[in-house]
Coordinates of C-alpha atoms in Angstrom, one line a residue:
X1 CA 98.0 -2.2 -21.6
X2 CA 101.0 -0.9 -19.1
X3 CA 98.3 0.9 -17.4
X4 CA 95.6 -2.0 -17.0
X5 CA 99.1 -3.8 -15.9
X6 CA 100.0 -1.3 -12.9
X7 CA 96.1 -0.4 -11.9
X8 CA 95.9 -4.2 -11.2
X9 CA 98.8 -4.2 -9.1
X10 CA 97.9 -1.6 -7.2
X11 CA 94.6 -2.8 -6.7
X12 CA 95.9 -6.3 -5.4
X13 CA 98.3 -4.5 -3.2
X14 CA 95.4 -2.7 -1.8
X15 CA 93.1 -5.4 -1.5
X16 CA 95.7 -7.2 0.9
X17 CA 96.8 -3.7 2.7
X18 CA 92.5 -3.3 3.3
X19 CA 91.7 -6.9 3.8
X20 CA 94.2 -6.5 7.1
X21 CA 92.8 -3.0 8.1
X22 CA 90.6 -3.1 11.3
X23 CA 87.3 -1.0 10.8
X24 CA 86.0 0.5 14.4
X25 CA 82.4 0.7 15.0
X26 CA 80.6 2.7 17.4
X27 CA 76.9 4.2 17.3
X28 CA 75.7 6.4 19.8
X29 CA 72.1 7.0 20.8
X30 CA 71.0 9.8 21.8
X31 CA 67.6 10.7 23.0
X32 CA 66.3 14.2 23.4
X33 CA 62.8 16.1 23.8
X34 CA 61.8 19.5 23.5
X35 CA 59.2 20.6 25.8
X36 CA 57.4 23.4 24.0
X37 CA 54.3 24.7 26.0
X38 CA 52.9 27.2 22.9
X39 CA 50.0 28.3 22.3
X40 CA 47.8 28.1 18.9
X41 CA 47.4 30.3 16.0
X42 CA 44.2 30.9 14.2
X43 CA 44.6 27.9 12.0
X44 CA 44.6 25.3 15.0
X45 CA 43.4 24.8 17.8
X46 CA 44.5 23.0 21.3
X47 CA 41.7 20.4 23.4
X48 CA 41.6 20.4 27.0
X49 CA 44.1 17.6 27.6
X50 CA 46.8 19.8 25.4
X51 CA 47.1 18.1 22.7
X52 CA 47.4 19.9 19.3
X53 CA 45.4 19.3 16.8
X54 CA 44.6 21.1 12.7
X55 CA 41.4 22.6 12.1
X56 CA 40.9 22.2 8.5
X57 CA 39.2 25.8 8.0
X58 CA 42.2 27.1 5.6
X59 CA 43.1 22.7 4.5
X60 CA 45.2 20.2 6.2
X61 CA 48.8 20.6 5.9
X62 CA 50.5 17.3 5.7
X63 CA 54.2 18.9 5.9
X64 CA 55.8 21.4 7.5
X65 CA 59.4 22.1 6.2
X66 CA 61.5 24.6 8.0
X67 CA 64.0 26.5 5.5
X68 CA 63.6 27.7 2.1
X69 CA 67.3 27.1 1.0
X70 CA 68.2 24.3 -1.8
X71 CA 67.1 21.1 0.2
X72 CA 63.7 22.6 1.7
X73 CA 62.7 24.3 -2.2
X74 CA 63.3 21.0 -4.0
X75 CA 62.2 19.4 -0.9
X76 CA 58.8 20.8 -1.1
X77 CA 58.3 21.2 -5.4
X78 CA 58.7 17.3 -4.6
X79 CA 56.3 16.7 -2.0
X80 CA 54.0 19.3 -3.6
X81 CA 54.3 17.2 -6.8
X82 CA 53.4 14.3 -5.2
X83 CA 50.1 15.4 -3.9
X84 CA 50.7 16.3 0.0
X85 CA 49.9 19.6 1.4
X86 CA 53.1 21.4 2.2
X87 CA 54.0 24.6 4.1
X88 CA 57.4 26.2 3.9
X89 CA 58.3 28.4 6.3
X90 CA 62.0 30.1 5.9
X91 CA 63.5 33.3 7.8
X92 CA 64.1 35.5 4.7
X93 CA 62.7 35.0 1.5
X94 CA 64.5 37.5 -0.3
X95 CA 67.7 36.1 -2.9
X96 CA 70.6 35.2 -0.5
X97 CA 74.1 36.0 -1.2
X98 CA 76.3 33.2 -0.7
X99 CA 80.3 32.8 -1.7
X100 CA 78.9 28.7 -1.4
X101 CA 76.5 26.5 -2.7
X102 CA 78.0 27.6 -6.4
X103 CA 79.1 24.3 -8.0
X104 CA 76.7 21.5 -8.3
X105 CA 78.2 18.1 -9.6
X106 CA 77.0 16.2 -12.5
X107 CA 75.6 13.0 -10.1
X108 CA 73.3 16.1 -8.4
X109 CA 72.4 17.7 -11.6
X110 CA 71.4 14.2 -12.4
X111 CA 69.4 14.2 -9.5
X112 CA 67.8 17.4 -10.3
X113 CA 66.7 15.9 -13.7
X114 CA 65.1 12.8 -11.7
X115 CA 62.9 15.5 -9.5
X116 CA 62.3 17.6 -12.6
X117 CA 63.9 20.7 -11.3
X118 CA 66.4 20.7 -13.7
X119 CA 65.1 23.9 -15.4
X120 CA 66.1 25.7 -12.3
X121 CA 69.6 25.9 -13.6
X122 CA 68.0 27.9 -16.9
X123 CA 67.9 31.9 -16.9
X124 CA 70.1 32.1 -14.4
X125 CA 73.3 32.6 -16.7
X126 CA 74.6 29.5 -15.2
X127 CA 77.7 27.8 -16.5
X128 CA 78.0 24.3 -17.8
X129 CA 81.2 22.7 -15.7
X130 CA 83.1 19.5 -17.7
X131 CA 85.8 18.7 -15.3
X132 CA 88.3 19.7 -13.2
X133 CA 92.5 21.0 -14.1
X134 CA 94.7 20.5 -10.8
X135 CA 97.5 22.7 -10.4
X136 CA 100.8 22.4 -8.0
X137 CA 104.2 23.5 -8.5
X138 CA 103.9 25.4 -12.0
X139 CA 102.5 22.0 -13.4
X140 CA 98.7 21.7 -14.1
X141 CA 96.9 18.8 -15.3
X142 CA 93.1 18.4 -16.6
X143 CA 90.7 15.7 -15.3
X144 CA 87.1 15.5 -17.3
X145 CA 83.9 14.0 -16.3
X146 CA 83.6 10.7 -17.2
X147 CA 80.3 12.0 -19.5
X148 CA 80.1 9.8 -22.4
X149 CA 77.4 7.4 -21.5
X150 CA 75.1 10.3 -20.6
X151 CA 73.3 13.1 -22.8
X152 CA 75.1 16.1 -24.3
X153 CA 73.1 18.2 -21.3
X154 CA 74.4 16.5 -18.4
X155 CA 77.6 18.4 -16.8
X156 CA 78.1 20.2 -13.8
X157 CA 76.7 23.6 -13.3
X158 CA 78.1 26.4 -11.8
X159 CA 76.1 29.7 -11.0
X160 CA 74.9 32.3 -8.4
X161 CA 73.8 30.1 -5.7
X162 CA 71.2 33.1 -4.9
X163 CA 69.9 33.4 -8.0
X164 CA 69.4 28.9 -8.4
X165 CA 67.6 29.1 -5.0
X166 CA 65.4 31.8 -5.9
X167 CA 64.6 29.4 -8.9
X168 CA 64.0 26.3 -6.7
X169 CA 61.1 28.9 -4.8
X170 CA 59.4 30.0 -7.6
X171 CA 59.1 27.0 -8.7
X172 CA 57.9 24.8 -5.2
X173 CA 55.9 27.8 -5.0
X174 CA 53.7 27.4 -8.7
X175 CA 52.6 24.2 -7.0
X176 CA 48.4 25.2 -5.6
X177 CA 49.5 22.7 -2.6
X178 CA 52.4 24.2 -1.9
X179 CA 52.8 27.6 0.4
X180 CA 55.8 29.7 1.3
X181 CA 55.9 31.9 4.0
X182 CA 58.4 34.3 5.6
X183 CA 59.2 33.3 9.4
X184 CA 61.5 32.8 11.8
X185 CA 61.0 28.5 13.5
X186 CA 61.8 29.2 16.8
X187 CA 60.6 25.9 18.0
X188 CA 59.3 22.7 17.6
X189 CA 55.6 21.3 19.4
X190 CA 56.3 18.3 20.6
X191 CA 53.1 16.2 22.7
X192 CA 53.7 12.7 24.1
X193 CA 57.7 12.3 22.7
X194 CA 56.1 13.3 19.4
X195 CA 56.9 16.1 16.9
X196 CA 53.5 17.8 16.0
X197 CA 54.7 21.2 14.6
X198 CA 56.1 23.7 14.9
X199 CA 55.8 27.4 16.3
X200 CA 57.6 30.7 14.8
X201 CA 57.6 34.3 14.1
X202 CA 55.9 36.0 11.4
X203 CA 58.1 38.7 9.4
X204 CA 55.7 41.8 11.5
X205 CA 56.6 39.5 14.4
X206 CA 53.3 37.9 15.2
X207 CA 53.9 34.5 16.9
X208 CA 52.1 31.3 15.5
X209 CA 51.8 27.9 15.4
X210 CA 51.2 25.9 13.1
X211 CA 51.0 21.5 12.8
X212 CA 51.2 18.7 10.8
X213 CA 52.0 15.1 10.7
X214 CA 55.3 15.6 9.6
X215 CA 57.7 18.7 10.2
X216 CA 61.0 18.0 8.1
X217 CA 64.0 20.9 9.5
X218 CA 66.3 21.7 6.5
X219 CA 67.2 25.5 8.3
X220 CA 70.8 24.8 6.8
X221 CA 74.2 25.2 8.5
X222 CA 73.6 27.2 11.5
X223 CA 70.4 25.2 12.4
X224 CA 68.9 26.0 15.5
X225 CA 66.2 23.1 16.0
X226 CA 69.0 19.9 14.7
X227 CA 70.2 19.5 18.7
X228 CA 66.5 17.9 19.1
X229 CA 66.6 15.8 16.7
X230 CA 70.2 14.7 16.0
X231 CA 73.6 14.8 18.1
X232 CA 75.5 17.3 16.5
X233 CA 79.5 17.3 16.0
X234 CA 80.2 20.3 14.1
X235 CA 83.9 21.0 13.7
X236 CA 85.5 23.8 11.5
X237 CA 88.7 22.8 9.9
X238 CA 89.0 26.0 8.0
X239 CA 87.5 29.5 6.2
X240 CA 86.9 30.3 2.6
X241 CA 87.7 34.4 1.6
X242 CA 85.5 34.6 -1.3
X243 CA 86.2 36.9 -4.2
X244 CA 84.6 37.6 -7.9
X245 CA 87.4 38.2 -10.5
X246 CA 85.6 39.6 -13.4
X247 CA 87.0 40.0 -17.5
X248 CA 89.5 37.5 -17.2
X249 CA 89.8 33.6 -18.4
X250 CA 89.9 30.9 -16.8
X251 CA 93.3 28.8 -18.0
X252 CA 90.9 25.9 -18.8
X253 CA 87.4 26.8 -19.8
X254 CA 84.0 25.9 -17.9
X255 CA 86.4 23.9 -15.5
X256 CA 86.6 24.3 -11.6
X257 CA 90.5 24.7 -11.0
X258 CA 91.9 23.8 -8.2
X259 CA 95.5 25.3 -7.0
X260 CA 97.8 23.0 -4.3
X261 CA 98.9 26.0 -3.1
X262 CA 100.4 26.9 0.7
X263 CA 98.7 26.3 3.3
X264 CA 95.7 25.0 1.2
X265 CA 93.9 25.0 -1.7
X266 CA 92.6 27.8 -3.7
X267 CA 89.6 27.1 -6.1
X268 CA 88.5 29.1 -9.0
X269 CA 85.1 28.1 -11.2
X270 CA 82.9 30.5 -13.3
X271 CA 79.5 31.7 -11.5
X272 CA 78.4 33.5 -14.8
X273 CA 79.5 34.2 -18.3
X274 CA 81.5 37.5 -17.3
X275 CA 82.6 35.9 -13.5
X276 CA 84.6 34.0 -11.9
X277 CA 84.4 32.9 -8.5
X278 CA 87.7 32.5 -6.3
X279 CA 87.6 30.6 -2.6
X280 CA 90.7 30.7 -0.8
X281 CA 91.1 28.6 1.9
X282 CA 92.8 29.9 5.2
X283 CA 93.2 26.5 7.9
X284 CA 91.4 27.3 11.4
X285 CA 88.9 29.5 12.4
X286 CA 91.1 32.8 12.9
X287 CA 91.4 34.7 9.0
X288 CA 93.3 38.0 8.6
X289 CA 91.2 40.8 9.5
X290 CA 89.5 42.8 6.3
X291 CA 88.6 45.8 7.9
X292 CA 92.2 46.9 9.1
X293 CA 94.0 45.8 5.2
X294 CA 95.5 42.8 7.2
X295 CA 93.3 40.1 4.3
X296 CA 94.3 42.2 1.6
X297 CA 97.6 42.3 2.5
X298 CA 97.9 38.4 2.8
X299 CA 96.1 37.5 -0.2
X300 CA 98.5 39.9 -2.2
X301 CA 102.0 38.8 -0.6
X302 CA 101.3 34.9 -0.1
X303 CA 98.0 33.6 -2.3
X304 CA 98.8 36.1 -5.7
X305 CA 102.4 34.9 -6.1
X306 CA 100.4 30.8 -6.7
X307 CA 97.5 32.2 -8.9
X308 CA 98.0 30.8 -12.2
X309 CA 99.4 33.8 -14.4
X310 CA 96.1 34.0 -16.6
X311 CA 94.0 35.1 -13.2
X312 CA 96.9 37.2 -11.1
X313 CA 95.5 40.6 -12.6
X314 CA 92.3 40.0 -12.0
X315 CA 93.0 38.2 -8.7
X316 CA 94.3 41.5 -7.7
X317 CA 92.1 44.1 -9.0
X318 CA 89.4 41.7 -7.3
X319 CA 91.7 42.4 -3.9
X320 CA 91.4 46.1 -4.8
X321 CA 87.7 45.7 -4.9
X322 CA 87.4 45.2 -1.3
X323 CA 84.4 43.2 -1.5
X324 CA 86.2 40.2 0.6
X325 CA 83.7 37.9 1.8
X326 CA 84.5 35.1 4.4
X327 CA 82.3 32.1 5.5
X328 CA 83.5 29.2 8.1
X329 CA 83.9 25.9 6.6
X330 CA 81.6 23.7 8.9
X331 CA 81.7 19.2 8.7
X332 CA 79.2 17.4 10.6
X333 CA 78.6 13.5 10.2
X334 CA 75.0 12.4 10.1
X335 CA 74.2 11.7 13.8
X336 CA 70.3 11.2 13.8
X337 CA 68.2 9.8 16.7
X338 CA 65.0 9.3 15.2
X339 CA 62.1 11.4 16.5
X340 CA 58.2 10.8 15.4
X341 CA 56.7 13.2 13.6
X342 CA 60.3 15.4 12.0
X343 CA 63.5 14.2 10.1
X344 CA 66.4 16.1 9.7
X345 CA 68.1 17.7 5.9
X346 CA 70.3 19.1 3.9
X347 CA 73.3 21.1 6.1
X348 CA 71.2 21.0 9.1
X349 CA 71.7 17.3 9.0
X350 CA 75.2 16.7 7.6
X351 CA 78.0 18.6 6.6
X352 CA 81.7 17.7 4.8
X353 CA 84.3 20.1 4.2
X354 CA 82.8 22.5 0.3
X355 CA 86.5 21.5 -1.5
X356 CA 84.6 18.6 -3.5
X357 CA 81.7 20.8 -4.1
X358 CA 79.1 17.8 -3.2
X359 CA 77.3 19.6 -0.6
X360 CA 73.7 20.1 -3.4
X361 CA 74.6 16.8 -4.8
X362 CA 73.8 14.8 -1.0
X363 CA 71.0 17.1 -0.5
X364 CA 69.5 16.4 -3.8
X365 CA 69.9 12.8 -3.3
X366 CA 68.7 12.4 0.1
X367 CA 65.6 14.1 -1.4
X368 CA 65.1 11.1 -3.9
X369 CA 65.9 8.8 -1.3
X370 CA 63.0 10.6 0.8
X371 CA 60.5 11.0 -1.7
X372 CA 60.2 6.9 -2.8
X373 CA 60.3 5.9 0.5
X374 CA 57.2 8.3 1.4
X375 CA 55.1 7.7 -1.8
X376 CA 53.8 4.4 -1.2
X377 CA 51.9 6.4 1.8
X378 CA 48.9 7.6 1.6
X379 CA 48.9 9.3 4.6
X380 CA 51.7 10.2 7.3
X381 CA 49.5 10.6 11.4
X382 CA 50.7 7.7 12.3
X383 CA 54.3 9.1 13.5
X384 CA 56.0 6.4 15.7
X385 CA 55.4 3.7 12.9
X386 CA 56.5 6.2 10.3
X387 CA 59.5 7.0 12.3
X388 CA 60.7 3.4 12.6
X389 CA 60.0 3.2 8.8
X390 CA 62.4 6.0 7.7
X391 CA 64.8 4.7 9.8
X392 CA 66.1 2.9 6.6
X393 CA 66.0 6.7 4.8
X394 CA 70.5 6.4 6.9
X395 CA 70.8 3.5 5.5
X396 CA 69.7 3.9 1.8
X397 CA 71.2 7.2 1.6
X398 CA 74.8 6.1 2.4
X399 CA 76.6 5.2 -0.9
X400 CA 76.0 8.7 -2.1
X401 CA 76.5 10.2 0.9
X402 CA 79.2 8.5 2.7
X403 CA 81.1 8.6 -0.6
X404 CA 81.0 12.3 -1.1
X405 CA 81.5 13.0 2.2
X406 CA 84.5 10.9 2.7
X407 CA 86.3 12.2 -0.3
X408 CA 85.3 15.8 0.9
X409 CA 87.5 15.3 4.6
X410 CA 90.4 12.9 2.8
X411 CA 91.4 15.2 0.0
X412 CA 91.0 18.3 2.0
X413 CA 93.5 16.9 4.6
X414 CA 95.7 15.7 1.5
X415 CA 95.9 18.9 -0.7
X416 CA 96.8 20.8 2.6
X417 CA 100.5 21.6 2.6
X418 CA 102.4 20.2 5.6
X419 CA 106.0 20.1 6.9
X420 CA 105.4 16.3 7.8
X421 CA 107.8 14.0 4.6
X422 CA 105.0 12.0 4.5
X423 CA 102.5 13.8 4.2
X424 CA 104.5 16.0 2.1
X425 CA 104.5 12.9 -0.2
X426 CA 101.3 12.1 -0.1
X427 CA 100.5 15.1 -1.6
X428 CA 102.7 14.6 -4.8
X429 CA 101.9 10.8 -5.0
X430 CA 98.0 12.5 -5.7
X431 CA 98.8 14.8 -7.7
X432 CA 101.2 12.3 -9.6
X433 CA 98.7 9.6 -9.4
X434 CA 96.1 11.5 -11.6
X435 CA 98.4 12.7 -13.9
X436 CA 98.9 8.7 -14.9
X437 CA 95.4 9.4 -16.8
X438 CA 93.3 6.3 -17.3
X439 CA 91.5 4.3 -14.8
X440 CA 93.9 6.3 -12.5
X441 CA 92.1 10.1 -12.8
X442 CA 88.9 8.6 -14.3
X443 CA 87.9 6.6 -11.1
X444 CA 88.7 9.3 -8.8
X445 CA 87.0 11.6 -10.8
X446 CA 84.1 9.7 -11.4
X447 CA 83.7 9.9 -7.7
X448 CA 84.1 13.5 -6.6
X449 CA 81.7 14.0 -9.8
X450 CA 78.4 12.1 -7.5
X451 CA 78.7 9.5 -10.9
X452 CA 79.8 6.7 -9.1
X453 CA 78.7 6.2 -5.4
X454 CA 80.7 3.3 -4.0
X455 CA 82.6 3.7 -1.0
X456 CA 84.8 0.5 -1.6
X457 CA 85.8 2.2 -4.4
X458 CA 86.9 5.4 -2.7
X459 CA 88.6 3.8 -0.1
X460 CA 90.9 1.5 -2.8
X461 CA 91.9 4.4 -5.0
X462 CA 92.7 5.9 -1.8
X463 CA 95.0 3.3 -0.6
X464 CA 96.6 2.7 -4.2
X465 CA 97.3 6.8 -4.0
X466 CA 99.3 5.6 -0.9
X467 CA 100.7 2.5 -2.0
X468 CA 101.9 4.9 -5.4
X469 CA 103.3 7.3 -2.9
X470 CA 105.7 4.1 -1.6
X471 CA 106.3 2.7 -4.3
X472 CA 108.6 5.7 -6.1
X473 CA 110.3 6.3 -2.6
X474 CA 111.1 2.3 -2.6
X475 CA 112.3 2.5 -6.2
X476 CA 115.1 2.2 -7.5
X477 CA 116.9 2.0 -4.2
X478 CA 115.4 2.0 -1.1
X479 CA 117.0 3.7 1.9
X480 CA 116.2 3.6 5.7
X481 CA 114.9 7.1 5.5
X482 CA 112.6 6.4 2.7
X483 CA 111.3 3.3 3.9
X484 CA 110.6 4.9 7.0
X485 CA 108.9 8.0 5.4
X486 CA 106.7 5.2 3.1
X487 CA 105.6 3.4 6.2
X488 CA 104.8 7.0 8.2
X489 CA 102.6 7.7 4.5
X490 CA 100.8 4.3 5.1
X491 CA 100.0 5.2 8.2
X492 CA 99.0 8.9 7.4
X493 CA 97.0 7.9 5.2
X494 CA 95.2 4.9 7.6
X495 CA 95.1 8.2 10.1
X496 CA 93.3 10.6 7.6
X497 CA 90.3 8.1 5.8
X498 CA 89.7 6.1 8.9
X499 CA 88.3 8.9 11.0
X500 CA 86.0 9.9 8.5
X501 CA 85.2 6.1 8.2
X502 CA 84.4 5.9 11.4
X503 CA 81.8 8.8 11.9
X504 CA 80.5 7.5 8.7
X505 CA 79.6 4.3 9.6
X506 CA 81.4 1.2 8.7
X507 CA 78.2 -0.9 8.7
X508 CA 75.9 1.6 6.6
X509 CA 78.7 2.5 4.4
X510 CA 79.9 -1.4 3.2
X511 CA 77.5 -4.0 4.6
X512 CA 74.5 -1.7 4.0
X513 CA 72.4 -5.0 3.5
X514 CA 73.6 -6.3 6.6
X515 CA 71.3 -3.7 8.3
X516 CA 67.9 -4.8 9.2
X517 CA 66.4 -1.3 8.3
X518 CA 67.4 -1.5 4.7
X519 CA 64.3 -4.4 4.2
X520 CA 61.8 -1.7 6.3
X521 CA 58.3 -2.1 4.7
X522 CA 56.1 0.9 4.9
X523 CA 53.5 0.7 7.5
X524 CA 50.2 -0.6 6.5
X525 CA 47.7 2.1 5.1

């Protein structure tokens, strides 16, 4: 009863605070076209007027997908299963070796089931994940996913990213109407403002082109095509340093572990039955050199003392082993300019800090939205009408995408250490708020897991944490200094979350039904 009373009091105060906040919505339209004078390959013909048309000699292609990562492979299988003729062009079809994209939240696993791809986590030694453990200053708490309403198989999954992608590729290639080809796409083919296909270079350096009514670009975080289809604003807030720990066990089995360390979080989670991934976050874009030993020294002297004792020796052994990897963490709000004949998906379209492991969940959710929009269409040849219709995609994806994006960005800033007393209080308040249990922990963890894609619930919990922190400062007796820190805490919380919400789009996040595209009907066949 006390928990419910306190939670109700916090929500009431939070709603009042939320009501007086003025969100700023700004939209930008960026129009650009990519002019490409490409020679058509044997599978295509070029008319005297320069129009791109497809030869039916080898069968028509309905969709060209650029990239066969998680998004591209899942999309190819999904559209192929719906009867589309799909060609996937991937730069390298060998097994990827990455240090991110290894944790799929329960919400993402549910999308995997919805797409018929749940068996892709089988036979790769994937591990079930049931929640998180949070460590700070010698204290720790366990936060379990609220999975009581789901089948026993529903949980998070962690695995080797490359193994998962290879299983997805195999699943897509098993369909007779899906073809995977190794090649590097160099440009999009445009004709009178409409994307007609792509030009690419094969493995043996042959220049080819392929035309299709619809091109979907899923070429990942390093995309060289996104500038043709959106207005990218890529931020690199930090870098991950990756290690693999062996011959040790996590303090909480089958849980992700987040250490609120100095200067920023350290993550541990299983990626197989014998291996644990460690990701050390280093703020900024500059990291200590690996080649001259500065990185090893940094990990041993700064990070190792903050690692739980159960993992300390394995951590040192992994550093000594020397296979240290780095990866810049990118964040990029979705800022498309709809282009007839083409669409952006996956990390080429939208990225968030990987702290919360939400990237694959967003990508799979986007694929479900796109699949449902395309299913009523018999053909995709009317590019302008299709483009207008698919404007609804950008609104329909928002509940899941904006919740996960906003939470990832906000949590990263809260979890990073800071000399600012207000930020210190916010960090401690977040840890203590989650420690309360009940609705205080279940609400945030359901948002993080992708099981509760409700942006308003996220904002309410975020400001509830801030107000909880202020309440601790003012009780039992407020002082001028504590009142000042409390005011700065509220200001700091607003400064963290408001820019993220603005970038996501206030109207699409909180009032999607007021967006005209929300009600867009399929074009007439």
